[in-house]
PDB file of C-alpha atoms in Angstrom:
ATOM      1  CA  MET U1462     167.380 217.138 104.527  1.00 85.00           C
ATOM      2  CA  THR U1463     167.787 213.808 102.589  1.00 84.00           C
ATOM      3  CA  LEU U1464     165.537 214.152  99.717  1.00 86.00           C
ATOM      4  CA  ARG U1465     165.363 210.777  97.738  1.00 84.00           C
ATOM      5  CA  VAL U1466     163.087 209.647  94.868  1.00 87.00           C
ATOM      6  CA  VAL U1467     161.648 206.352  94.216  1.00 91.00           C
ATOM      7  CA  PRO U1468     159.706 206.206  90.975  1.00 90.00           C
ATOM      8  CA  GLU U1469     156.922 203.782  90.744  1.00 90.00           C
ATOM      9  CA  LEU U1470     156.353 202.611  87.293  1.00 89.00           C
ATOM     10  CA  TYR U1471     153.334 201.275  85.493  1.00 89.00           C
ATOM     11  CA  CYS U1472     153.402 197.973  84.447  1.00 88.00           C
ATOM     12  CA  PHE U1473     151.707 195.628  81.701  1.00 87.00           C
ATOM     13  CA  ASP U1474     152.799 192.351  83.562  1.00 91.00           C
ATOM     14  CA  ILE U1475     153.870 192.712  87.219  1.00 93.00           C
ATOM     15  CA  ASN U1476     155.212 188.689  87.103  1.00 95.00           C
ATOM     16  CA  VAL U1477     157.046 189.817  84.029  1.00 92.00           C
ATOM     17  CA  SER U1478     158.035 193.208  85.405  1.00 93.00           C
ATOM     18  CA  LYS U1479     159.407 191.548  88.096  1.00 96.00           C
ATOM     19  CA  SER U1480     161.299 188.912  87.474  1.00 95.00           C
ATOM     20  CA  PHE U1481     163.345 191.512  84.719  1.00 92.00           C
ATOM     21  CA  PHE U1482     164.083 193.418  87.915  1.00 93.00           C
ATOM     22  CA  VAL U1483     164.597 191.087  90.246  1.00 96.00           C
ATOM     23  CA  ASP U1484     165.944 187.776  87.778  1.00 93.00           C
ATOM     24  CA  VAL U1485     167.930 189.845  85.483  1.00 91.00           C
ATOM     25  CA  LEU U1486     168.796 192.891  86.811  1.00 91.00           C
ATOM     26  CA  GLY U1487     169.158 191.761  90.461  1.00 91.00           C
ATOM     27  CA  PHE U1488     166.702 193.550  92.415  1.00 95.00           C
ATOM     28  CA  GLU U1489     165.515 192.307  96.271  1.00 97.00           C
ATOM     29  CA  VAL U1490     161.722 192.192  96.388  1.00 98.00           C
ATOM     30  CA  LYS U1491     161.311 195.054  99.725  1.00 98.00           C
ATOM     31  CA  TYR U1492     157.714 194.286 100.173  1.00 97.00           C
ATOM     32  CA  GLU U1493     155.247 193.805  97.374  1.00 95.00           C
ATOM     33  CA  ARG U1494     150.924 193.550  97.617  1.00 93.00           C
ATOM     34  CA  PRO U1495     150.094 190.865  95.311  1.00 92.00           C
ATOM     35  CA  ASP U1496     146.185 191.935  95.819  1.00 90.00           C
ATOM     36  CA  GLU U1497     147.526 195.789  94.250  1.00 90.00           C
ATOM     37  CA  GLU U1498     149.750 194.234  91.924  1.00 92.00           C
ATOM     38  CA  PHE U1499     152.455 195.752  93.567  1.00 94.00           C
ATOM     39  CA  ALA U1500     156.210 195.380  94.511  1.00 97.00           C
ATOM     40  CA  TYR U1501     158.289 197.251  95.985  1.00 98.00           C
ATOM     41  CA  LEU U1502     161.883 197.017  94.650  1.00 97.00           C
ATOM     42  CA  THR U1503     165.750 197.083  96.097  1.00 95.00           C
ATOM     43  CA  LEU U1504     169.081 197.063  95.200  1.00 91.00           C
ATOM     44  CA  ASP U1505     172.301 199.153  95.867  1.00 88.00           C
ATOM     45  CA  GLY U1506     170.689 202.494  97.618  1.00 87.00           C
ATOM     46  CA  VAL U1507     168.361 202.263  94.549  1.00 91.00           C
ATOM     47  CA  ASP U1508     164.543 201.762  95.001  1.00 95.00           C
ATOM     48  CA  VAL U1509     161.783 200.763  92.555  1.00 95.00           C
ATOM     49  CA  MET U1510     158.165 200.791  92.512  1.00 95.00           C
ATOM     50  CA  LEU U1511     156.685 197.935  89.987  1.00 95.00           C
ATOM     51  CA  GLU U1512     152.552 198.848  89.685  1.00 91.00           C
ATOM     52  CA  GLY U1513     150.183 196.343  87.556  1.00 88.00           C
ATOM     53  CA  VAL U1514     147.859 198.767  85.676  1.00 82.00           C
ATOM     54  CA  ALA U1515     144.652 196.651  85.979  1.00 75.00           C
ATOM     55  CA  GLY U1516     145.698 195.815  89.595  1.00 62.00           C
ATOM     56  CA  LYS U1517     142.801 196.795  92.671  1.00 68.00           C
ATOM     57  CA  SER U1518     144.657 200.594  93.562  1.00 66.00           C
ATOM     58  CA  ARG U1519     144.138 204.123  93.311  1.00 66.00           C
ATOM     59  CA  LYS U1520     145.572 205.316  89.660  1.00 65.00           C
ATOM     60  CA  TRP U1521     146.400 208.271  88.228  1.00 68.00           C
ATOM     61  CA  LEU U1522     146.441 207.571  84.338  1.00 68.00           C
ATOM     62  CA  SER U1523     145.562 210.394  81.899  1.00 66.00           C
ATOM     63  CA  GLY U1524     145.536 208.668  78.671  1.00 68.00           C
ATOM     64  CA  ASP U1525     145.154 205.925  76.861  1.00 73.00           C
ATOM     65  CA  LEU U1526     148.293 203.027  77.538  1.00 72.00           C
ATOM     66  CA  GLU U1527     150.111 201.889  74.821  1.00 73.00           C
ATOM     67  CA  PHE U1528     153.383 199.238  74.929  1.00 72.00           C
ATOM     68  CA  PRO U1529     156.333 200.291  75.642  1.00 68.00           C
ATOM     69  CA  LEU U1530     155.501 202.160  79.081  1.00 70.00           C
ATOM     70  CA  GLY U1531     157.661 204.942  80.353  1.00 70.00           C
ATOM     71  CA  ARG U1532     158.551 206.197  76.486  1.00 66.00           C
ATOM     72  CA  GLY U1533     160.368 209.395  77.685  1.00 69.00           C
ATOM     73  CA  VAL U1534     161.639 208.775  80.703  1.00 78.00           C
ATOM     74  CA  ASN U1535     165.534 208.290  81.445  1.00 79.00           C
ATOM     75  CA  PHE U1536     166.933 206.975  84.045  1.00 80.00           C
ATOM     76  CA  GLN U1537     169.900 207.108  85.524  1.00 81.00           C
ATOM     77  CA  TRP U1538     171.606 204.752  87.955  1.00 81.00           C
ATOM     78  CA  ASP U1539     175.381 204.211  89.401  1.00 82.00           C
ATOM     79  CA  VAL U1540     176.425 201.087  88.685  1.00 81.00           C
ATOM     80  CA  ILE U1541     179.765 199.888  90.529  1.00 82.00           C
ATOM     81  CA  ASP U1542     180.454 197.050  87.934  1.00 85.00           C
ATOM     82  CA  ILE U1543     178.395 197.579  84.257  1.00 86.00           C
ATOM     83  CA  GLU U1544     180.150 195.002  82.241  1.00 88.00           C
ATOM     84  CA  PRO U1545     178.845 191.889  84.638  1.00 89.00           C
ATOM     85  CA  LEU U1546     175.404 193.440  84.261  1.00 87.00           C
ATOM     86  CA  TYR U1547     175.526 194.357  81.241  1.00 88.00           C
ATOM     87  CA  GLN U1548     176.086 190.835  79.923  1.00 90.00           C
ATOM     88  CA  ARG U1549     173.625 189.532  82.650  1.00 88.00           C
ATOM     89  CA  VAL U1550     170.941 191.659  80.659  1.00 87.00           C
ATOM     90  CA  ASN U1551     172.671 190.662  76.952  1.00 87.00           C
ATOM     91  CA  GLU U1552     172.067 186.961  77.522  1.00 90.00           C
ATOM     92  CA  SER U1553     168.915 186.911  79.520  1.00 85.00           C
ATOM     93  CA  ALA U1554     167.022 190.220  77.740  1.00 85.00           C
ATOM     94  CA  ALA U1555     168.842 191.370  75.173  1.00 83.00           C
ATOM     95  CA  ASN U1556     165.765 192.854  73.014  1.00 83.00           C
ATOM     96  CA  SER U1557     165.409 195.629  75.966  1.00 81.00           C
ATOM     97  CA  ILE U1558     168.925 196.893  75.143  1.00 79.00           C
ATOM     98  CA  TYR U1559     167.890 200.252  73.373  1.00 80.00           C
ATOM     99  CA  LEU U1560     172.169 200.532  72.923  1.00 81.00           C
ATOM    100  CA  ALA U1561     174.944 199.479  72.790  1.00 84.00           C
ATOM    101  CA  LEU U1562     177.859 199.436  75.725  1.00 84.00           C
ATOM    102  CA  GLU U1563     179.280 202.864  75.487  1.00 85.00           C
ATOM    103  CA  SER U1564     181.633 205.317  77.030  1.00 87.00           C
ATOM    104  CA  LYS U1565     179.969 208.895  76.617  1.00 86.00           C
ATOM    105  CA  SER U1566     181.567 212.267  77.811  1.00 91.00           C
ATOM    106  CA  TYR U1567     179.303 214.844  78.811  1.00 88.00           C
ATOM    107  CA  GLN U1568     180.577 218.434  79.774  1.00 91.00           C
ATOM    108  CA  CYS U1569     179.292 219.084  83.873  1.00 90.00           C
ATOM    109  CA  GLY U1570     180.541 222.552  84.916  1.00 90.00           C
ATOM    110  CA  ASP U1571     183.917 223.252  84.389  1.00 92.00           C
ATOM    111  CA  SER U1572     185.090 219.499  84.512  1.00 92.00           C
ATOM    112  CA  ILE U1573     183.564 216.556  82.112  1.00 91.00           C
ATOM    113  CA  ALA U1574     181.713 213.643  83.652  1.00 86.00           C
ATOM    114  CA  THR U1575     182.197 210.141  81.444  1.00 84.00           C
ATOM    115  CA  GLN U1576     179.745 207.821  81.696  1.00 80.00           C
ATOM    116  CA  GLU U1577     179.520 204.298  80.362  1.00 77.00           C
TER     117      GLU U1577
END
């Protein structure tokens, strides 16, 4: 059995969010439903769904939405070559970078894993 997690992220403006994922990060639109403000995006085996909060679809909203959405959630994506992606994000959307690129090591069982 293979288990895949595909997050669905609410956004205030589907076009702005889709543009960031497609134009800056390099995702492709697998399919979309414009009338529902929904887009399914994919890149190298990573899939993400975007949904505008104003779209005509069912939503599970348990409270008021405030900018920025997604606080308290952390996603980790494995990237083959982070340097060009980081440079592209830094040039196109620098305000979306929370921390500068760094190497960080973590204890993982009996070994140490290093991420950049």
